[in-house]
């Protein structure tokens, strides 16, 4: 048997419990402990509030990004519409000139 095994046997050998050990343990379990639960509940509530707030912020950012994309698409549509309207206006301006040219012929 090597030294490590001897040390382990020595450390793990049974020893007699101190006098009145069981009574002391039971008495301590019956004592009212300082409540740690309020702190745990407060920490959990704070964590939940942070998560809900974080989700709300992320959703708001997504909504704003979608709004920006919609705005960009609308601006492109306005540019296209403006371009088409200019084309139509140019054609409308030339109609009286063409009508005069036909009547002269």
C-alpha positions as a LaTeX table, in Angstrom:
\begin{tabular}{lrrr}
\hline
Residue & $x$ (\AA) & $y$ (\AA) & $z$ (\AA) \\
\hline
Unk1 & 0.00 & 0.00 & 0.00 \\
Unk2 & 1.48 & 3.33 & $-1.02$ \\
Unk3 & 1.39 & 6.58 & 0.93 \\
Unk4 & $-1.59$ & 8.00 & $-1.01$ \\
Unk5 & $-3.76$ & 5.00 & $-0.15$ \\
Unk6 & $-2.76$ & 5.24 & 3.51 \\
Unk7 & $-3.60$ & 8.92 & 3.59 \\
Unk8 & $-6.96$ & 8.25 & 1.99 \\
Unk9 & $-7.79$ & 5.49 & 4.46 \\
Unk10 & $-6.82$ & 7.72 & 7.34 \\
Unk11 & $-8.88$ & 10.65 & 6.04 \\
Unk12 & $-11.91$ & 8.50 & 5.32 \\
Unk13 & $-11.94$ & 6.31 & 8.41 \\
Unk14 & $-15.01$ & 6.51 & 10.59 \\
Unk15 & $-14.91$ & 8.78 & 13.57 \\
Unk16 & $-17.32$ & 9.23 & 16.41 \\
Unk17 & $-19.60$ & 12.26 & 16.06 \\
Unk18 & $-19.17$ & 14.94 & 18.72 \\
Unk19 & $-21.55$ & 14.77 & 21.67 \\
Unk20 & $-25.09$ & 16.03 & 20.97 \\
Unk21 & $-24.31$ & 16.43 & 17.25 \\
Unk22 & $-27.71$ & 15.19 & 16.07 \\
Unk23 & $-29.59$ & 17.43 & 18.50 \\
Unk24 & $-27.58$ & 20.46 & 17.42 \\
Unk25 & $-28.23$ & 19.77 & 13.74 \\
Unk26 & $-31.97$ & 19.31 & 14.31 \\
Unk27 & $-32.12$ & 22.46 & 16.44 \\
Unk28 & $-30.45$ & 24.49 & 13.72 \\
Unk29 & $-32.85$ & 23.21 & 11.09 \\
Unk30 & $-35.76$ & 24.31 & 13.26 \\
Unk31 & $-34.36$ & 27.79 & 13.79 \\
Unk32 & $-35.74$ & 30.50 & 11.60 \\
Unk33 & $-33.07$ & 31.29 & 9.10 \\
Unk34 & $-32.52$ & 34.73 & 7.74 \\
Unk35 & $-34.80$ & 34.86 & 4.74 \\
Unk36 & $-32.79$ & 34.82 & 1.57 \\
Unk37 & $-35.80$ & 34.28 & $-0.60$ \\
Unk38 & $-36.82$ & 37.95 & $-0.91$ \\
Unk39 & $-33.46$ & 38.72 & $-2.45$ \\
Unk40 & $-33.75$ & 35.76 & $-4.77$ \\
Unk41 & $-37.29$ & 36.80 & $-5.75$ \\
Unk42 & $-36.20$ & 40.37 & $-6.28$ \\
Unk43 & $-33.28$ & 39.27 & $-8.42$ \\
Unk44 & $-35.55$ & 36.99 & $-10.46$ \\
Unk45 & $-38.12$ & 39.76 & $-10.89$ \\
Unk46 & $-35.41$ & 42.20 & $-11.96$ \\
Unk47 & $-34.08$ & 39.68 & $-14.45$ \\
Unk48 & $-37.54$ & 39.11 & $-15.89$ \\
Unk49 & $-38.13$ & 42.86 & $-16.17$ \\
Unk50 & $-34.80$ & 43.27 & $-17.96$ \\
Unk51 & $-35.63$ & 40.47 & $-20.36$ \\
Unk52 & $-39.09$ & 41.87 & $-21.11$ \\
Unk53 & $-37.61$ & 45.32 & $-21.56$ \\
Unk54 & $-34.92$ & 43.93 & $-23.83$ \\
Unk55 & $-37.48$ & 42.12 & $-25.96$ \\
Unk56 & $-39.50$ & 45.33 & $-26.17$ \\
Unk57 & $-36.47$ & 47.31 & $-27.28$ \\
Unk58 & $-35.55$ & 44.72 & $-29.91$ \\
Unk59 & $-39.11$ & 44.71 & $-31.26$ \\
Unk60 & $-39.15$ & 48.51 & $-31.40$ \\
Unk61 & $-35.87$ & 48.50 & $-33.31$ \\
Unk62 & $-37.26$ & 45.92 & $-35.75$ \\
Unk63 & $-40.41$ & 48.02 & $-36.20$ \\
Unk64 & $-38.31$ & 51.11 & $-36.90$ \\
Unk65 & $-36.15$ & 49.19 & $-39.38$ \\
Unk66 & $-39.28$ & 47.95 & $-41.18$ \\
Unk67 & $-40.58$ & 51.52 & $-41.24$ \\
Unk68 & $-37.32$ & 52.75 & $-42.76$ \\
Unk69 & $-37.47$ & 50.03 & $-45.44$ \\
Unk70 & $-41.08$ & 50.96 & $-46.23$ \\
Unk71 & $-40.09$ & 54.63 & $-46.43$ \\
Unk72 & $-37.26$ & 53.81 & $-48.86$ \\
Unk73 & $-39.61$ & 51.75 & $-51.02$ \\
Unk74 & $-42.15$ & 54.58 & $-51.01$ \\
Unk75 & $-39.50$ & 57.10 & $-52.05$ \\
Unk76 & $-38.47$ & 54.83 & $-54.94$ \\
Unk77 & $-42.13$ & 54.54 & $-55.96$ \\
Unk78 & $-42.49$ & 58.34 & $-55.84$ \\
Unk79 & $-39.39$ & 58.78 & $-58.01$ \\
Unk80 & $-40.72$ & 56.30 & $-60.57$ \\
Unk81 & $-44.15$ & 57.94 & $-60.52$ \\
Unk82 & $-42.59$ & 61.40 & $-60.90$ \\
Unk83 & $-40.54$ & 60.22 & $-63.84$ \\
Unk84 & $-43.59$ & 58.72 & $-65.55$ \\
Unk85 & $-45.62$ & 61.88 & $-64.89$ \\
Unk86 & $-42.87$ & 63.99 & $-66.49$ \\
Unk87 & $-42.97$ & 61.73 & $-69.55$ \\
Unk88 & $-46.76$ & 62.13 & $-69.78$ \\
Unk89 & $-46.51$ & 65.92 & $-69.33$ \\
Unk90 & $-43.94$ & 66.15 & $-72.12$ \\
Unk91 & $-46.26$ & 64.20 & $-74.41$ \\
Unk92 & $-49.23$ & 66.38 & $-73.42$ \\
Unk93 & $-47.25$ & 69.53 & $-74.23$ \\
Unk94 & $-46.46$ & 68.26 & $-77.71$ \\
Unk95 & $-50.10$ & 67.34 & $-78.54$ \\
Unk96 & $-51.20$ & 70.89 & $-79.47$ \\
Unk97 & $-48.09$ & 71.32 & $-81.61$ \\
Unk98 & $-48.79$ & 68.06 & $-83.49$ \\
Unk99 & $-52.43$ & 69.04 & $-83.92$ \\
Unk100 & $-51.36$ & 72.37 & $-85.48$ \\
Unk101 & $-48.92$ & 70.63 & $-87.77$ \\
Unk102 & $-51.64$ & 68.23 & $-89.02$ \\
Unk103 & $-54.13$ & 70.99 & $-89.60$ \\
Unk104 & $-51.59$ & 72.93 & $-91.66$ \\
Unk105 & $-50.96$ & 70.00 & $-93.93$ \\
\hline
\end{tabular}
